Tab-separated table of C-alpha atoms in Angstrom:
chain	number	residue	atom	x	y	z
A	1	ASN	CA	65.219	84.422	44.987
A	2	ALA	CA	66.546	87.906	45.885
A	3	GLY	CA	67.554	87.663	41.894
A	4	VAL	CA	69.944	90.420	40.992
A	5	THR	CA	70.724	92.582	43.749
A	6	GLN	CA	72.851	95.732	43.634
A	7	THR	CA	74.269	98.047	46.064
A	8	PRO	CA	74.198	100.800	47.164
A	9	LYS	CA	70.821	102.295	45.678
A	10	PHE	CA	72.434	105.599	45.656
A	11	GLN	CA	75.588	107.310	45.933
A	12	VAL	CA	77.292	111.131	45.609
A	13	LEU	CA	81.196	111.044	45.246
A	14	LYS	CA	83.581	114.122	44.518
A	15	THR	CA	85.332	113.891	42.026
A	16	GLY	CA	88.672	111.638	41.786
A	17	GLN	CA	87.235	109.601	44.458
A	18	SER	CA	87.121	105.912	44.082
A	19	MET	CA	84.053	103.357	44.847
A	20	THR	CA	83.040	99.867	43.995
A	21	LEU	CA	79.371	99.299	42.651
A	22	GLN	CA	78.502	95.805	43.842
A	23	CYS	CA	76.502	93.220	41.795
A	24	ALA	CA	75.210	89.650	43.033
A	25	GLN	CA	72.532	87.337	41.585
A	26	ASP	CA	71.759	84.040	42.900
A	27	MET	CA	70.043	82.582	39.836
A	28	ASN	CA	73.443	80.705	38.850
A	29	HIS	CA	73.576	82.690	35.954
A	30	GLU	CA	77.042	82.603	33.582
A	31	TYR	CA	76.427	85.994	31.831
A	32	MET	CA	76.347	89.543	33.408
A	33	SER	CA	76.941	92.942	32.636
A	34	TRP	CA	76.991	96.042	33.635
A	35	TYR	CA	75.213	99.243	31.677
A	36	ARG	CA	75.010	102.936	32.137
A	37	GLN	CA	71.688	104.668	31.264
A	38	ASP	CA	72.348	108.563	30.560
A	39	PRO	CA	69.138	110.712	29.514
A	40	GLY	CA	68.925	110.202	25.707
A	41	MET	CA	71.430	108.018	25.720
A	42	GLY	CA	70.143	104.985	25.855
A	43	LEU	CA	71.938	102.067	27.906
A	44	ARG	CA	75.157	101.751	26.970
A	45	LEU	CA	76.719	98.568	27.873
A	46	ILE	CA	80.629	99.124	29.603
A	47	HIS	CA	81.949	95.767	30.599
A	48	TYR	CA	80.381	92.535	29.839
A	49	SER	CA	81.639	88.707	31.463
A	50	VAL	CA	80.450	85.461	30.202
A	51	GLY	CA	81.485	83.247	33.365
A	52	ALA	CA	84.220	83.356	36.671
A	53	GLY	CA	87.127	84.596	35.245
A	54	ILE	CA	86.370	85.980	31.766
A	55	THR	CA	85.252	89.515	31.135
A	56	ASP	CA	85.313	91.818	28.285
A	57	GLN	CA	84.966	95.375	27.331
A	58	GLY	CA	81.699	96.913	26.050
A	59	GLU	CA	80.547	100.350	24.527
A	60	VAL	CA	82.193	102.549	26.983
A	61	PRO	CA	84.941	100.836	29.315
A	62	ASN	CA	86.891	104.054	30.384
A	63	GLY	CA	87.791	104.706	33.843
A	64	TYR	CA	85.584	101.063	35.037
A	65	ASN	CA	87.701	98.085	35.851
A	66	VAL	CA	85.689	94.843	36.729
A	67	SER	CA	86.622	91.322	37.896
A	68	ARG	CA	84.520	87.879	38.045
A	69	SER	CA	86.115	85.689	40.324
A	70	THR	CA	82.417	83.712	41.254
A	71	THR	CA	79.510	83.185	39.463
A	72	GLU	CA	77.670	85.283	41.693
A	73	ASP	CA	79.382	88.426	41.963
A	74	PHE	CA	80.296	91.066	39.684
A	75	PRO	CA	81.445	94.157	41.089
A	76	LEU	CA	83.005	97.456	38.707
A	77	ARG	CA	85.043	99.409	40.133
A	78	LEU	CA	85.445	103.455	39.415
A	79	LEU	CA	89.044	103.775	39.826
A	80	SER	CA	88.814	108.247	40.155
A	81	ALA	CA	85.470	109.327	39.697
A	82	ALA	CA	84.452	112.275	37.012
A	83	PRO	CA	81.381	114.096	36.721
A	84	SER	CA	80.590	112.325	32.935
A	85	GLN	CA	80.325	109.402	35.455
A	86	THR	CA	76.778	110.712	36.695
A	87	SER	CA	74.839	108.014	35.489
A	88	VAL	CA	72.401	105.207	36.730
A	89	TYR	CA	74.112	102.129	36.840
A	90	PHE	CA	72.651	98.462	35.388
A	91	CYS	CA	74.142	95.117	36.301
A	92	ALA	CA	71.773	92.563	34.525
A	93	SER	CA	72.357	88.745	34.255
A	94	SER	CA	71.344	85.424	32.122
A	95	LEU	CA	71.715	82.109	31.830
A	96	ASP	CA	73.342	82.550	28.939
A	97	ALA	CA	72.857	83.698	24.907
A	98	ASN	CA	69.225	81.748	24.827
A	99	TYR	CA	67.729	84.035	27.819
A	100	GLY	CA	67.268	87.636	27.803
A	101	TYR	CA	68.898	89.521	30.485
A	102	THR	CA	67.283	90.203	34.192
A	103	PHE	CA	68.513	93.747	35.209
A	104	GLY	CA	69.243	95.280	39.201
A	105	SER	CA	67.442	98.123	40.264
A	106	GLY	CA	69.947	100.163	39.427
A	107	THR	CA	72.428	102.715	41.606
A	108	ARG	CA	71.719	106.448	41.181
A	109	LEU	CA	75.457	107.584	41.354
A	110	THR	CA	76.758	111.535	41.180
A	111	VAL	CA	79.941	112.718	40.861
A	112	VAL	CA	80.123	116.379	42.531
B	1	GLU	CA	77.454	105.163	14.369
B	2	ASP	CA	73.966	103.664	16.829
B	3	LYS	CA	73.899	99.943	16.034
B	4	VAL	CA	70.250	99.741	17.165
B	5	VAL	CA	68.053	102.429	15.690
B	6	GLN	CA	64.527	103.132	17.640
B	7	SER	CA	61.605	105.453	15.753
B	8	PRO	CA	59.571	107.053	17.039
B	9	LEU	CA	61.457	108.638	19.675
B	10	SER	CA	58.683	109.261	21.564
B	11	LEU	CA	54.452	108.651	20.912
B	12	VAL	CA	51.188	109.732	22.647
B	13	VAL	CA	48.397	107.913	21.972
B	14	HIS	CA	44.423	107.776	23.807
B	15	GLU	CA	43.631	104.746	25.598
B	16	GLY	CA	42.709	102.265	23.368
B	17	ASP	CA	44.077	103.328	20.271
B	18	THR	CA	47.021	100.573	18.760
B	19	VAL	CA	50.572	101.096	18.181
B	20	THR	CA	53.488	100.113	16.807
B	21	LEU	CA	57.109	100.496	18.075
B	22	ASN	CA	60.404	100.011	15.144
B	23	CYS	CA	63.736	98.992	15.549
B	24	SER	CA	66.359	98.399	12.988
B	25	TYR	CA	69.667	96.948	13.508
B	26	GLU	CA	72.879	96.196	11.403
B	27	VAL	CA	74.440	92.991	12.175
B	28	THR	CA	72.787	90.626	9.705
B	29	ASN	CA	73.853	87.397	11.055
B	30	PHE	CA	73.114	87.148	14.933
B	31	ARG	CA	71.511	84.907	18.033
B	32	SER	CA	68.302	87.036	18.758
B	33	LEU	CA	66.557	89.974	19.375
B	34	LEU	CA	65.032	91.618	23.291
B	35	TRP	CA	62.134	94.177	23.973
B	36	TYR	CA	62.246	95.184	27.032
B	37	LYS	CA	59.689	97.421	28.923
B	38	GLN	CA	61.095	100.582	31.317
B	39	GLU	CA	59.097	102.421	33.670
B	40	LYS	CA	60.530	104.176	36.772
B	41	LYS	CA	63.148	101.547	37.452
B	42	ALA	CA	65.019	99.169	35.809
B	43	PRO	CA	63.795	97.261	32.495
B	44	THR	CA	61.628	94.192	32.389
B	45	PHE	CA	61.940	91.757	29.639
B	46	LEU	CA	59.383	91.226	27.302
B	47	PHE	CA	60.211	89.747	24.575
B	48	MET	CA	63.364	87.799	22.815
B	49	LEU	CA	63.291	86.604	19.128
B	50	THR	CA	65.217	84.493	17.264
B	51	SER	CA	63.454	83.394	14.451
B	52	SER	CA	62.117	85.495	11.407
B	53	GLY	CA	58.583	85.773	11.016
B	54	ILE	CA	57.311	83.900	13.928
B	55	GLU	CA	55.443	86.179	15.931
B	56	LYS	CA	54.911	86.312	19.868
B	57	LYS	CA	52.449	87.246	22.245
B	58	SER	CA	51.926	87.850	25.504
B	59	GLY	CA	48.615	89.478	26.022
B	60	ARG	CA	48.270	92.714	24.557
B	61	LEU	CA	51.803	92.925	23.127
B	62	SER	CA	53.311	90.753	20.070
B	63	SER	CA	56.609	91.125	18.617
B	64	ILE	CA	58.095	89.650	15.326
B	65	LEU	CA	61.425	89.786	13.601
B	66	ASP	CA	62.416	90.437	10.088
B	67	LYS	CA	65.845	89.197	9.823
B	68	LYS	CA	65.882	89.733	5.981
B	69	GLU	CA	64.844	93.678	6.314
B	70	LEU	CA	66.721	93.688	9.749
B	71	PHE	CA	63.946	94.819	11.955
B	72	SER	CA	61.581	94.434	14.787
B	73	ILE	CA	58.206	95.588	15.419
B	74	LEU	CA	56.182	95.629	18.786
B	75	ASN	CA	52.771	95.621	18.647
B	76	ILE	CA	50.345	97.257	21.695
B	77	THR	CA	46.605	96.548	21.155
B	78	ALA	CA	43.805	98.487	23.596
B	79	THR	CA	46.122	100.485	25.025
B	80	GLN	CA	46.583	101.551	28.863
B	81	THR	CA	47.484	103.890	30.988
B	82	GLY	CA	49.446	101.161	32.628
B	83	ASP	CA	51.551	100.886	29.486
B	84	SER	CA	53.389	104.506	29.547
B	85	ALA	CA	56.575	103.392	29.953
B	86	VAL	CA	59.942	103.730	27.086
B	87	TYR	CA	59.632	100.169	25.469
B	88	LEU	CA	63.856	99.279	24.887
B	89	CYS	CA	64.472	97.247	21.603
B	90	ALA	CA	68.342	95.747	22.088
B	91	GLY	CA	69.959	94.127	19.770
B	92	PRO	CA	71.417	91.972	18.098
B	93	PRO	CA	75.505	90.262	19.117
B	94	PRO	CA	77.047	88.742	16.291
B	95	LEU	CA	76.683	84.802	15.641
B	96	SER	CA	80.065	84.472	15.938
B	97	ASN	CA	80.626	86.205	19.123
B	98	THR	CA	80.974	84.105	22.666
B	99	GLY	CA	79.231	86.719	24.604
B	100	ASN	CA	76.018	87.626	25.288
B	101	GLN	CA	76.249	91.497	25.110
B	102	PHE	CA	73.338	93.228	23.839
B	103	TYR	CA	73.067	97.229	22.275
B	104	PHE	CA	70.419	99.094	23.353
B	105	GLY	CA	68.457	101.310	21.187
B	106	THR	CA	67.299	104.727	22.896
B	107	GLY	CA	64.171	103.451	23.312
B	108	THR	CA	60.767	104.740	22.296
B	109	SER	CA	58.446	106.967	25.168
B	110	LEU	CA	55.218	106.187	25.105
B	111	THR	CA	52.697	108.375	27.204
B	112	VAL	CA	49.079	106.574	27.135
B	113	ILE	CA	46.235	109.606	27.709
B	114	PRO	CA	43.011	108.194	29.287
């Protein structure tokens, strides 16, 4: 099993550009989440999903959109990139509420 | 207002020492609390704690939850240089919440000196 796969691993964007961070898992996990990690801030929840067709906002959702059309995929869209969105982004998934999350390897995003 | 608070922020110890990392939270009615280890890349899962007073153990690592006092500790005995990492606590969503989202603390950075 590949686990949780994130692409790309690195990305540089110009301010105002849009892009989609991809996340796919092959473990048939219902729950998926996106986190961003900044120095001194820990992991902060952006959006999460409890199943296909169901998404909700986390702590820091502004500037990001998500959708969950399939169980496997949970893409994160940056609508108009800003330097404040420079961060490392992690996607994570879990089977259900009784299990911890498995994390992807992360995407390092720089917005200039 | 932080939902999950970890202490200390950083710790430097010598190989062989025992360390205790702390995690406190504010939600009183919840399912579980998680501990993760993060080295250079993604966090890796250590423990999920759901019941108060029951110790979970994996090798030299152990963890326990106190639901009454709203905290958890992670113990590492006979530390090794490979234990150097950031240890993250993730707690807890309220039971009434249908999701499984967790709120992470800022972590404790552990450095083990040979």
